[in-house]
Amino acid sequence: MELLQPSWLWHAVRTVKWSVTAGSHFDLLTFALWEKCMKEEHVTGLRSTNAERHAWWSTLVNFARSLSLDPMETDRLVLPDGDLLALRRMVLNPCAYVPQQPRGDASERTNADLHLLSFHLVAKEVRMILGNKSKKNARKEIEKWFANNTWPKTVFPPDHDERVRAACEAANNITALMSARKITVDKDKEELASHLWSD
């Protein structure tokens, strides 16, 4: 389970039968710190980490979608520029934060690549749309790329369109906040991370 909560707010987990449970809580007060932790996962993460699941990315996307564009709203006041930029990087380039530790034989690693491919496809299509390519043309290009870079029977991720829509909405919210604060980024220097496992 992944849950984004304000600092010092805790949750309880109830089990139907008496059981021994273990877990941990820690607070990440800023997205910049969260990003550093995710970068650590990228370098050292193992196969069962939360970063390998989609929940962490969906949480960030939904947070960004909920940002208010009203200059008097508190989320604008409590989200410093560095955190806004870190949030943007994590939303638009998720493969830069998933674990990249080599593992297993060729078939196992291929399955991992396909699992992470859904992150890459969304990020790739969102970048096209944000770069003023029409949604229809961006989707055609993604489908063509998918057909040329996967096995013939590989199934296109079923929730891809919803993820693209949500990520575009999140990116637009972040961009609007950045514009209001006069924050700029050099988009030419932003390289999209690959879904393939590094050796």
JSON list of C-alpha atoms in Angstrom, two decimals:
[
{"chain": "A", "resi": 1, "resn": "MET", "atom": "CA", "xyz": [0.00, 0.00, 0.00]},
{"chain": "A", "resi": 2, "resn": "GLU", "atom": "CA", "xyz": [1.24, 3.48, -0.79]},
{"chain": "A", "resi": 3, "resn": "LEU", "atom": "CA", "xyz": [-0.34, 6.45, 0.86]},
{"chain": "A", "resi": 4, "resn": "LEU", "atom": "CA", "xyz": [0.52, 10.13, 0.60]},
{"chain": "A", "resi": 5, "resn": "GLN", "atom": "CA", "xyz": [-0.29, 11.77, 3.91]},
{"chain": "A", "resi": 6, "resn": "PRO", "atom": "CA", "xyz": [0.69, 15.00, 5.63]},
{"chain": "A", "resi": 7, "resn": "SER", "atom": "CA", "xyz": [3.65, 14.68, 7.97]},
{"chain": "A", "resi": 8, "resn": "TRP", "atom": "CA", "xyz": [2.92, 13.27, 11.42]},
{"chain": "A", "resi": 9, "resn": "LEU", "atom": "CA", "xyz": [-0.39, 11.79, 10.34]},
{"chain": "A", "resi": 10, "resn": "TRP", "atom": "CA", "xyz": [-0.42, 8.02, 10.81]},
{"chain": "A", "resi": 11, "resn": "HIS", "atom": "CA", "xyz": [-2.73, 5.27, 9.68]},
{"chain": "A", "resi": 12, "resn": "ALA", "atom": "CA", "xyz": [-3.62, 1.91, 11.22]},
{"chain": "A", "resi": 13, "resn": "VAL", "atom": "CA", "xyz": [-4.04, -1.42, 9.50]},
{"chain": "A", "resi": 14, "resn": "ARG", "atom": "CA", "xyz": [-6.64, -3.89, 10.76]},
{"chain": "A", "resi": 15, "resn": "THR", "atom": "CA", "xyz": [-6.33, -7.61, 10.11]},
{"chain": "A", "resi": 16, "resn": "VAL", "atom": "CA", "xyz": [-9.30, -9.99, 10.23]},
{"chain": "A", "resi": 17, "resn": "LYS", "atom": "CA", "xyz": [-7.37, -12.53, 12.32]},
{"chain": "A", "resi": 18, "resn": "TRP", "atom": "CA", "xyz": [-4.80, -11.89, 15.01]},
{"chain": "A", "resi": 19, "resn": "SER", "atom": "CA", "xyz": [-1.49, -11.66, 13.26]},
{"chain": "A", "resi": 20, "resn": "VAL", "atom": "CA", "xyz": [1.99, -10.29, 13.55]},
{"chain": "A", "resi": 21, "resn": "THR", "atom": "CA", "xyz": [2.60, -7.44, 11.14]},
{"chain": "A", "resi": 22, "resn": "ALA", "atom": "CA", "xyz": [5.69, -5.45, 10.44]},
{"chain": "A", "resi": 23, "resn": "GLY", "atom": "CA", "xyz": [6.23, -2.25, 8.59]},
{"chain": "A", "resi": 24, "resn": "SER", "atom": "CA", "xyz": [7.63, 1.19, 8.89]},
{"chain": "A", "resi": 25, "resn": "HIS", "atom": "CA", "xyz": [6.67, 4.80, 8.58]},
{"chain": "A", "resi": 26, "resn": "PHE", "atom": "CA", "xyz": [8.83, 7.68, 7.62]},
{"chain": "A", "resi": 27, "resn": "ASP", "atom": "CA", "xyz": [8.10, 11.22, 6.61]},
{"chain": "A", "resi": 28, "resn": "LEU", "atom": "CA", "xyz": [9.41, 12.85, 3.50]},
{"chain": "A", "resi": 29, "resn": "LEU", "atom": "CA", "xyz": [8.68, 16.49, 4.03]},
{"chain": "A", "resi": 30, "resn": "THR", "atom": "CA", "xyz": [9.51, 17.52, 0.49]},
{"chain": "A", "resi": 31, "resn": "PHE", "atom": "CA", "xyz": [9.32, 16.12, -3.02]},
{"chain": "A", "resi": 32, "resn": "ALA", "atom": "CA", "xyz": [13.01, 16.94, -3.40]},
{"chain": "A", "resi": 33, "resn": "LEU", "atom": "CA", "xyz": [13.77, 14.43, -0.60]},
{"chain": "A", "resi": 34, "resn": "TRP", "atom": "CA", "xyz": [11.34, 11.94, -2.09]},
{"chain": "A", "resi": 35, "resn": "GLU", "atom": "CA", "xyz": [13.14, 12.28, -5.42]},
{"chain": "A", "resi": 36, "resn": "LYS", "atom": "CA", "xyz": [16.51, 11.56, -3.76]},
{"chain": "A", "resi": 37, "resn": "CYS", "atom": "CA", "xyz": [15.08, 8.40, -2.20]},
{"chain": "A", "resi": 38, "resn": "MET", "atom": "CA", "xyz": [13.68, 7.30, -5.55]},
{"chain": "A", "resi": 39, "resn": "LYS", "atom": "CA", "xyz": [17.07, 7.92, -7.20]},
{"chain": "A", "resi": 40, "resn": "GLU", "atom": "CA", "xyz": [18.60, 5.65, -4.56]},
{"chain": "A", "resi": 41, "resn": "GLU", "atom": "CA", "xyz": [16.01, 3.01, -5.46]},
{"chain": "A", "resi": 42, "resn": "HIS", "atom": "CA", "xyz": [16.95, 3.46, -9.10]},
{"chain": "A", "resi": 43, "resn": "VAL", "atom": "CA", "xyz": [20.55, 2.52, -8.38]},
{"chain": "A", "resi": 44, "resn": "THR", "atom": "CA", "xyz": [20.15, -0.11, -5.65]},
{"chain": "A", "resi": 45, "resn": "GLY", "atom": "CA", "xyz": [16.52, -1.21, -5.71]},
{"chain": "A", "resi": 46, "resn": "LEU", "atom": "CA", "xyz": [15.53, -4.85, -5.63]},
{"chain": "A", "resi": 47, "resn": "ARG", "atom": "CA", "xyz": [12.71, -6.56, -7.46]},
{"chain": "A", "resi": 48, "resn": "SER", "atom": "CA", "xyz": [10.09, -6.18, -4.72]},
{"chain": "A", "resi": 49, "resn": "THR", "atom": "CA", "xyz": [10.41, -2.48, -4.00]},
{"chain": "A", "resi": 50, "resn": "ASN", "atom": "CA", "xyz": [7.50, -0.05, -4.09]},
{"chain": "A", "resi": 51, "resn": "ALA", "atom": "CA", "xyz": [9.24, 1.84, -6.87]},
{"chain": "A", "resi": 52, "resn": "GLU", "atom": "CA", "xyz": [8.63, -1.08, -9.18]},
{"chain": "A", "resi": 53, "resn": "ARG", "atom": "CA", "xyz": [4.89, -0.87, -8.68]},
{"chain": "A", "resi": 54, "resn": "HIS", "atom": "CA", "xyz": [2.83, 1.85, -10.29]},
{"chain": "A", "resi": 55, "resn": "ALA", "atom": "CA", "xyz": [1.30, 3.19, -7.09]},
{"chain": "A", "resi": 56, "resn": "TRP", "atom": "CA", "xyz": [4.13, 5.61, -6.31]},
{"chain": "A", "resi": 57, "resn": "TRP", "atom": "CA", "xyz": [3.83, 7.25, -9.73]},
{"chain": "A", "resi": 58, "resn": "SER", "atom": "CA", "xyz": [0.02, 7.36, -9.64]},
{"chain": "A", "resi": 59, "resn": "THR", "atom": "CA", "xyz": [0.22, 9.03, -6.23]},
{"chain": "A", "resi": 60, "resn": "LEU", "atom": "CA", "xyz": [2.46, 11.79, -7.61]},
{"chain": "A", "resi": 61, "resn": "VAL", "atom": "CA", "xyz": [0.30, 12.24, -10.71]},
{"chain": "A", "resi": 62, "resn": "ASN", "atom": "CA", "xyz": [-2.87, 12.53, -8.63]},
{"chain": "A", "resi": 63, "resn": "PHE", "atom": "CA", "xyz": [-1.19, 14.99, -6.27]},
{"chain": "A", "resi": 64, "resn": "ALA", "atom": "CA", "xyz": [-0.15, 17.16, -9.23]},
{"chain": "A", "resi": 65, "resn": "ARG", "atom": "CA", "xyz": [-3.65, 16.92, -10.71]},
{"chain": "A", "resi": 66, "resn": "SER", "atom": "CA", "xyz": [-5.10, 18.26, -7.47]},
{"chain": "A", "resi": 67, "resn": "LEU", "atom": "CA", "xyz": [-2.83, 21.31, -7.31]},
{"chain": "A", "resi": 68, "resn": "SER", "atom": "CA", "xyz": [-4.77, 24.55, -7.29]},
{"chain": "A", "resi": 69, "resn": "LEU", "atom": "CA", "xyz": [-3.98, 27.28, -9.76]},
{"chain": "A", "resi": 70, "resn": "ASP", "atom": "CA", "xyz": [-5.47, 29.90, -7.44]},
{"chain": "A", "resi": 71, "resn": "PRO", "atom": "CA", "xyz": [-2.50, 31.99, -6.23]},
{"chain": "A", "resi": 72, "resn": "MET", "atom": "CA", "xyz": [-3.98, 32.25, -2.73]},
{"chain": "A", "resi": 73, "resn": "GLU", "atom": "CA", "xyz": [-4.41, 28.52, -2.20]},
{"chain": "A", "resi": 74, "resn": "THR", "atom": "CA", "xyz": [-2.17, 26.99, 0.47]},
{"chain": "A", "resi": 75, "resn": "ASP", "atom": "CA", "xyz": [-0.67, 24.25, -1.71]},
{"chain": "A", "resi": 76, "resn": "ARG", "atom": "CA", "xyz": [1.03, 26.98, -3.73]},
{"chain": "A", "resi": 77, "resn": "LEU", "atom": "CA", "xyz": [2.39, 28.51, -0.55]},
{"chain": "A", "resi": 78, "resn": "VAL", "atom": "CA", "xyz": [3.73, 25.29, 0.97]},
{"chain": "A", "resi": 79, "resn": "LEU", "atom": "CA", "xyz": [5.23, 23.76, -2.20]},
{"chain": "A", "resi": 80, "resn": "PRO", "atom": "CA", "xyz": [8.65, 25.41, -2.71]},
{"chain": "A", "resi": 81, "resn": "ASP", "atom": "CA", "xyz": [10.11, 25.80, -6.20]},
{"chain": "A", "resi": 82, "resn": "GLY", "atom": "CA", "xyz": [12.61, 22.96, -5.73]},
{"chain": "A", "resi": 83, "resn": "ASP", "atom": "CA", "xyz": [9.82, 20.57, -4.76]},
{"chain": "A", "resi": 84, "resn": "LEU", "atom": "CA", "xyz": [7.71, 21.64, -7.72]},
{"chain": "A", "resi": 85, "resn": "LEU", "atom": "CA", "xyz": [10.62, 20.89, -10.06]},
{"chain": "A", "resi": 86, "resn": "ALA", "atom": "CA", "xyz": [11.24, 17.51, -8.38]},
{"chain": "A", "resi": 87, "resn": "LEU", "atom": "CA", "xyz": [7.55, 16.65, -8.71]},
{"chain": "A", "resi": 88, "resn": "ARG", "atom": "CA", "xyz": [7.67, 17.58, -12.40]},
{"chain": "A", "resi": 89, "resn": "ARG", "atom": "CA", "xyz": [10.72, 15.39, -13.03]},
{"chain": "A", "resi": 90, "resn": "MET", "atom": "CA", "xyz": [9.16, 12.37, -11.31]},
{"chain": "A", "resi": 91, "resn": "VAL", "atom": "CA", "xyz": [5.83, 12.74, -13.11]},
{"chain": "A", "resi": 92, "resn": "LEU", "atom": "CA", "xyz": [7.35, 13.24, -16.57]},
{"chain": "A", "resi": 93, "resn": "ASN", "atom": "CA", "xyz": [10.23, 10.75, -16.35]},
{"chain": "A", "resi": 94, "resn": "PRO", "atom": "CA", "xyz": [9.17, 7.78, -14.19]},
{"chain": "A", "resi": 95, "resn": "CYS", "atom": "CA", "xyz": [11.71, 5.31, -15.62]},
{"chain": "A", "resi": 96, "resn": "ALA", "atom": "CA", "xyz": [14.50, 7.41, -14.12]},
{"chain": "A", "resi": 97, "resn": "TYR", "atom": "CA", "xyz": [13.29, 6.31, -10.68]},
{"chain": "A", "resi": 98, "resn": "VAL", "atom": "CA", "xyz": [12.44, 2.62, -11.00]},
{"chain": "A", "resi": 99, "resn": "PRO", "atom": "CA", "xyz": [15.09, 0.09, -9.89]},
{"chain": "A", "resi": 100, "resn": "GLN", "atom": "CA", "xyz": [17.78, -0.65, -12.45]},
{"chain": "A", "resi": 101, "resn": "GLN", "atom": "CA", "xyz": [19.55, -3.58, -10.80]},
{"chain": "A", "resi": 102, "resn": "PRO", "atom": "CA", "xyz": [20.31, -6.40, -13.27]},
{"chain": "A", "resi": 103, "resn": "ARG", "atom": "CA", "xyz": [18.82, -9.73, -12.26]},
{"chain": "A", "resi": 104, "resn": "GLY", "atom": "CA", "xyz": [17.94, -13.20, -13.39]},
{"chain": "A", "resi": 105, "resn": "ASP", "atom": "CA", "xyz": [18.15, -14.82, -16.77]},
{"chain": "A", "resi": 106, "resn": "ALA", "atom": "CA", "xyz": [17.19, -13.30, -20.11]},
{"chain": "A", "resi": 107, "resn": "SER", "atom": "CA", "xyz": [13.50, -14.27, -19.93]},
{"chain": "A", "resi": 108, "resn": "GLU", "atom": "CA", "xyz": [13.10, -12.88, -16.41]},
{"chain": "A", "resi": 109, "resn": "ARG", "atom": "CA", "xyz": [14.74, -9.62, -17.38]},
{"chain": "A", "resi": 110, "resn": "THR", "atom": "CA", "xyz": [12.59, -9.37, -20.51]},
{"chain": "A", "resi": 111, "resn": "ASN", "atom": "CA", "xyz": [9.46, -9.68, -18.37]},
{"chain": "A", "resi": 112, "resn": "ALA", "atom": "CA", "xyz": [10.75, -6.89, -16.14]},
{"chain": "A", "resi": 113, "resn": "ASP", "atom": "CA", "xyz": [11.41, -4.71, -19.18]},
{"chain": "A", "resi": 114, "resn": "LEU", "atom": "CA", "xyz": [7.84, -5.24, -20.37]},
{"chain": "A", "resi": 115, "resn": "HIS", "atom": "CA", "xyz": [6.48, -4.41, -16.93]},
{"chain": "A", "resi": 116, "resn": "LEU", "atom": "CA", "xyz": [8.36, -1.10, -16.94]},
{"chain": "A", "resi": 117, "resn": "LEU", "atom": "CA", "xyz": [7.45, -0.42, -20.56]},
{"chain": "A", "resi": 118, "resn": "SER", "atom": "CA", "xyz": [4.06, 0.98, -19.54]},
{"chain": "A", "resi": 119, "resn": "PHE", "atom": "CA", "xyz": [5.86, 3.78, -17.62]},
{"chain": "A", "resi": 120, "resn": "HIS", "atom": "CA", "xyz": [8.00, 4.54, -20.66]},
{"chain": "A", "resi": 121, "resn": "LEU", "atom": "CA", "xyz": [5.10, 4.56, -23.14]},
{"chain": "A", "resi": 122, "resn": "VAL", "atom": "CA", "xyz": [3.13, 7.05, -21.05]},
{"chain": "A", "resi": 123, "resn": "ALA", "atom": "CA", "xyz": [6.13, 9.35, -20.55]},
{"chain": "A", "resi": 124, "resn": "LYS", "atom": "CA", "xyz": [6.97, 9.20, -24.26]},
{"chain": "A", "resi": 125, "resn": "GLU", "atom": "CA", "xyz": [3.43, 10.03, -25.39]},
{"chain": "A", "resi": 126, "resn": "VAL", "atom": "CA", "xyz": [2.97, 12.80, -22.81]},
{"chain": "A", "resi": 127, "resn": "ARG", "atom": "CA", "xyz": [6.18, 14.47, -23.99]},
{"chain": "A", "resi": 128, "resn": "MET", "atom": "CA", "xyz": [4.89, 14.39, -27.56]},
{"chain": "A", "resi": 129, "resn": "ILE", "atom": "CA", "xyz": [1.58, 15.96, -26.55]},
{"chain": "A", "resi": 130, "resn": "LEU", "atom": "CA", "xyz": [3.27, 18.62, -24.41]},
{"chain": "A", "resi": 131, "resn": "GLY", "atom": "CA", "xyz": [5.53, 19.31, -27.39]},
{"chain": "A", "resi": 132, "resn": "ASN", "atom": "CA", "xyz": [2.40, 20.31, -29.37]},
{"chain": "A", "resi": 133, "resn": "LYS", "atom": "CA", "xyz": [1.91, 17.06, -31.27]},
{"chain": "A", "resi": 134, "resn": "SER", "atom": "CA", "xyz": [-1.77, 16.20, -31.65]},
{"chain": "A", "resi": 135, "resn": "LYS", "atom": "CA", "xyz": [-3.06, 13.45, -29.35]},
{"chain": "A", "resi": 136, "resn": "LYS", "atom": "CA", "xyz": [-4.07, 11.37, -32.36]},
{"chain": "A", "resi": 137, "resn": "ASN", "atom": "CA", "xyz": [-0.63, 11.62, -33.99]},
{"chain": "A", "resi": 138, "resn": "ALA", "atom": "CA", "xyz": [1.15, 11.00, -30.69]},
{"chain": "A", "resi": 139, "resn": "ARG", "atom": "CA", "xyz": [-0.90, 7.84, -30.14]},
{"chain": "A", "resi": 140, "resn": "LYS", "atom": "CA", "xyz": [-0.18, 6.61, -33.68]},
{"chain": "A", "resi": 141, "resn": "GLU", "atom": "CA", "xyz": [3.54, 7.16, -33.16]},
{"chain": "A", "resi": 142, "resn": "ILE", "atom": "CA", "xyz": [3.44, 5.30, -29.81]},
{"chain": "A", "resi": 143, "resn": "GLU", "atom": "CA", "xyz": [1.57, 2.37, -31.35]},
{"chain": "A", "resi": 144, "resn": "LYS", "atom": "CA", "xyz": [4.10, 2.22, -34.18]},
{"chain": "A", "resi": 145, "resn": "TRP", "atom": "CA", "xyz": [7.00, 2.34, -31.72]},
{"chain": "A", "resi": 146, "resn": "PHE", "atom": "CA", "xyz": [5.34, -0.37, -29.62]},
{"chain": "A", "resi": 147, "resn": "ALA", "atom": "CA", "xyz": [4.83, -2.62, -32.66]},
{"chain": "A", "resi": 148, "resn": "ASN", "atom": "CA", "xyz": [8.46, -2.18, -33.75]},
{"chain": "A", "resi": 149, "resn": "ASN", "atom": "CA", "xyz": [10.01, -2.67, -30.30]},
{"chain": "A", "resi": 150, "resn": "THR", "atom": "CA", "xyz": [8.06, -5.54, -28.73]},
{"chain": "A", "resi": 151, "resn": "TRP", "atom": "CA", "xyz": [7.19, -9.10, -29.63]},
{"chain": "A", "resi": 152, "resn": "PRO", "atom": "CA", "xyz": [4.16, -9.59, -31.93]},
{"chain": "A", "resi": 153, "resn": "LYS", "atom": "CA", "xyz": [1.90, -10.98, -29.18]},
{"chain": "A", "resi": 154, "resn": "THR", "atom": "CA", "xyz": [2.77, -8.37, -26.56]},
{"chain": "A", "resi": 155, "resn": "VAL", "atom": "CA", "xyz": [-0.42, -6.72, -25.30]},
{"chain": "A", "resi": 156, "resn": "PHE", "atom": "CA", "xyz": [-0.58, -2.92, -25.30]},
{"chain": "A", "resi": 157, "resn": "PRO", "atom": "CA", "xyz": [-1.14, -1.70, -21.69]},
{"chain": "A", "resi": 158, "resn": "PRO", "atom": "CA", "xyz": [-4.94, -1.53, -21.24]},
{"chain": "A", "resi": 159, "resn": "ASP", "atom": "CA", "xyz": [-4.92, 1.54, -18.98]},
{"chain": "A", "resi": 160, "resn": "HIS", "atom": "CA", "xyz": [-2.48, 3.50, -21.14]},
{"chain": "A", "resi": 161, "resn": "ASP", "atom": "CA", "xyz": [-4.96, 6.16, -22.33]},
{"chain": "A", "resi": 162, "resn": "GLU", "atom": "CA", "xyz": [-6.14, 6.95, -18.81]},
{"chain": "A", "resi": 163, "resn": "ARG", "atom": "CA", "xyz": [-2.55, 7.25, -17.59]},
{"chain": "A", "resi": 164, "resn": "VAL", "atom": "CA", "xyz": [-1.67, 9.59, -20.47]},
{"chain": "A", "resi": 165, "resn": "ARG", "atom": "CA", "xyz": [-4.73, 11.75, -19.77]},
{"chain": "A", "resi": 166, "resn": "ALA", "atom": "CA", "xyz": [-3.91, 11.94, -16.04]},
{"chain": "A", "resi": 167, "resn": "ALA", "atom": "CA", "xyz": [-0.21, 12.66, -16.64]},
{"chain": "A", "resi": 168, "resn": "CYS", "atom": "CA", "xyz": [-1.03, 15.43, -19.15]},
{"chain": "A", "resi": 169, "resn": "GLU", "atom": "CA", "xyz": [-3.40, 17.03, -16.66]},
{"chain": "A", "resi": 170, "resn": "ALA", "atom": "CA", "xyz": [-0.74, 16.78, -13.93]},
{"chain": "A", "resi": 171, "resn": "ALA", "atom": "CA", "xyz": [1.96, 18.21, -16.21]},
{"chain": "A", "resi": 172, "resn": "ASN", "atom": "CA", "xyz": [-0.30, 21.10, -17.26]},
{"chain": "A", "resi": 173, "resn": "ASN", "atom": "CA", "xyz": [-0.99, 21.96, -13.60]},
{"chain": "A", "resi": 174, "resn": "ILE", "atom": "CA", "xyz": [2.71, 21.90, -12.78]},
{"chain": "A", "resi": 175, "resn": "THR", "atom": "CA", "xyz": [3.54, 23.98, -15.87]},
{"chain": "A", "resi": 176, "resn": "ALA", "atom": "CA", "xyz": [0.89, 26.57, -14.95]},
{"chain": "A", "resi": 177, "resn": "LEU", "atom": "CA", "xyz": [2.33, 26.89, -11.44]},
{"chain": "A", "resi": 178, "resn": "MET", "atom": "CA", "xyz": [5.84, 27.18, -12.84]},
{"chain": "A", "resi": 179, "resn": "SER", "atom": "CA", "xyz": [4.72, 29.90, -15.25]},
{"chain": "A", "resi": 180, "resn": "ALA", "atom": "CA", "xyz": [3.01, 31.82, -12.45]},
{"chain": "A", "resi": 181, "resn": "ARG", "atom": "CA", "xyz": [6.24, 31.67, -10.45]},
{"chain": "A", "resi": 182, "resn": "LYS", "atom": "CA", "xyz": [8.40, 32.41, -13.52]},
{"chain": "A", "resi": 183, "resn": "ILE", "atom": "CA", "xyz": [10.30, 29.12, -13.15]},
{"chain": "A", "resi": 184, "resn": "THR", "atom": "CA", "xyz": [11.86, 27.81, -16.35]},
{"chain": "A", "resi": 185, "resn": "VAL", "atom": "CA", "xyz": [13.54, 24.54, -17.32]},
{"chain": "A", "resi": 186, "resn": "ASP", "atom": "CA", "xyz": [15.75, 23.71, -20.27]},
{"chain": "A", "resi": 187, "resn": "LYS", "atom": "CA", "xyz": [13.62, 21.03, -21.94]},
{"chain": "A", "resi": 188, "resn": "ASP", "atom": "CA", "xyz": [16.37, 20.24, -24.46]},
{"chain": "A", "resi": 189, "resn": "LYS", "atom": "CA", "xyz": [18.52, 18.88, -21.63]},
{"chain": "A", "resi": 190, "resn": "GLU", "atom": "CA", "xyz": [15.80, 16.56, -20.32]},
{"chain": "A", "resi": 191, "resn": "GLU", "atom": "CA", "xyz": [16.47, 13.04, -21.54]},
{"chain": "A", "resi": 192, "resn": "LEU", "atom": "CA", "xyz": [13.71, 10.45, -21.29]},
{"chain": "A", "resi": 193, "resn": "ALA", "atom": "CA", "xyz": [14.95, 7.45, -19.29]},
{"chain": "A", "resi": 194, "resn": "SER", "atom": "CA", "xyz": [14.67, 4.03, -20.91]},
{"chain": "A", "resi": 195, "resn": "HIS", "atom": "CA", "xyz": [12.47, 1.22, -19.64]},
{"chain": "A", "resi": 196, "resn": "LEU", "atom": "CA", "xyz": [15.27, -1.26, -20.36]},
{"chain": "A", "resi": 197, "resn": "TRP", "atom": "CA", "xyz": [17.34, -2.64, -17.51]},
{"chain": "A", "resi": 198, "resn": "SER", "atom": "CA", "xyz": [20.93, -1.44, -17.47]},
{"chain": "A", "resi": 199, "resn": "ASP", "atom": "CA", "xyz": [23.83, -3.91, -17.29]}
]
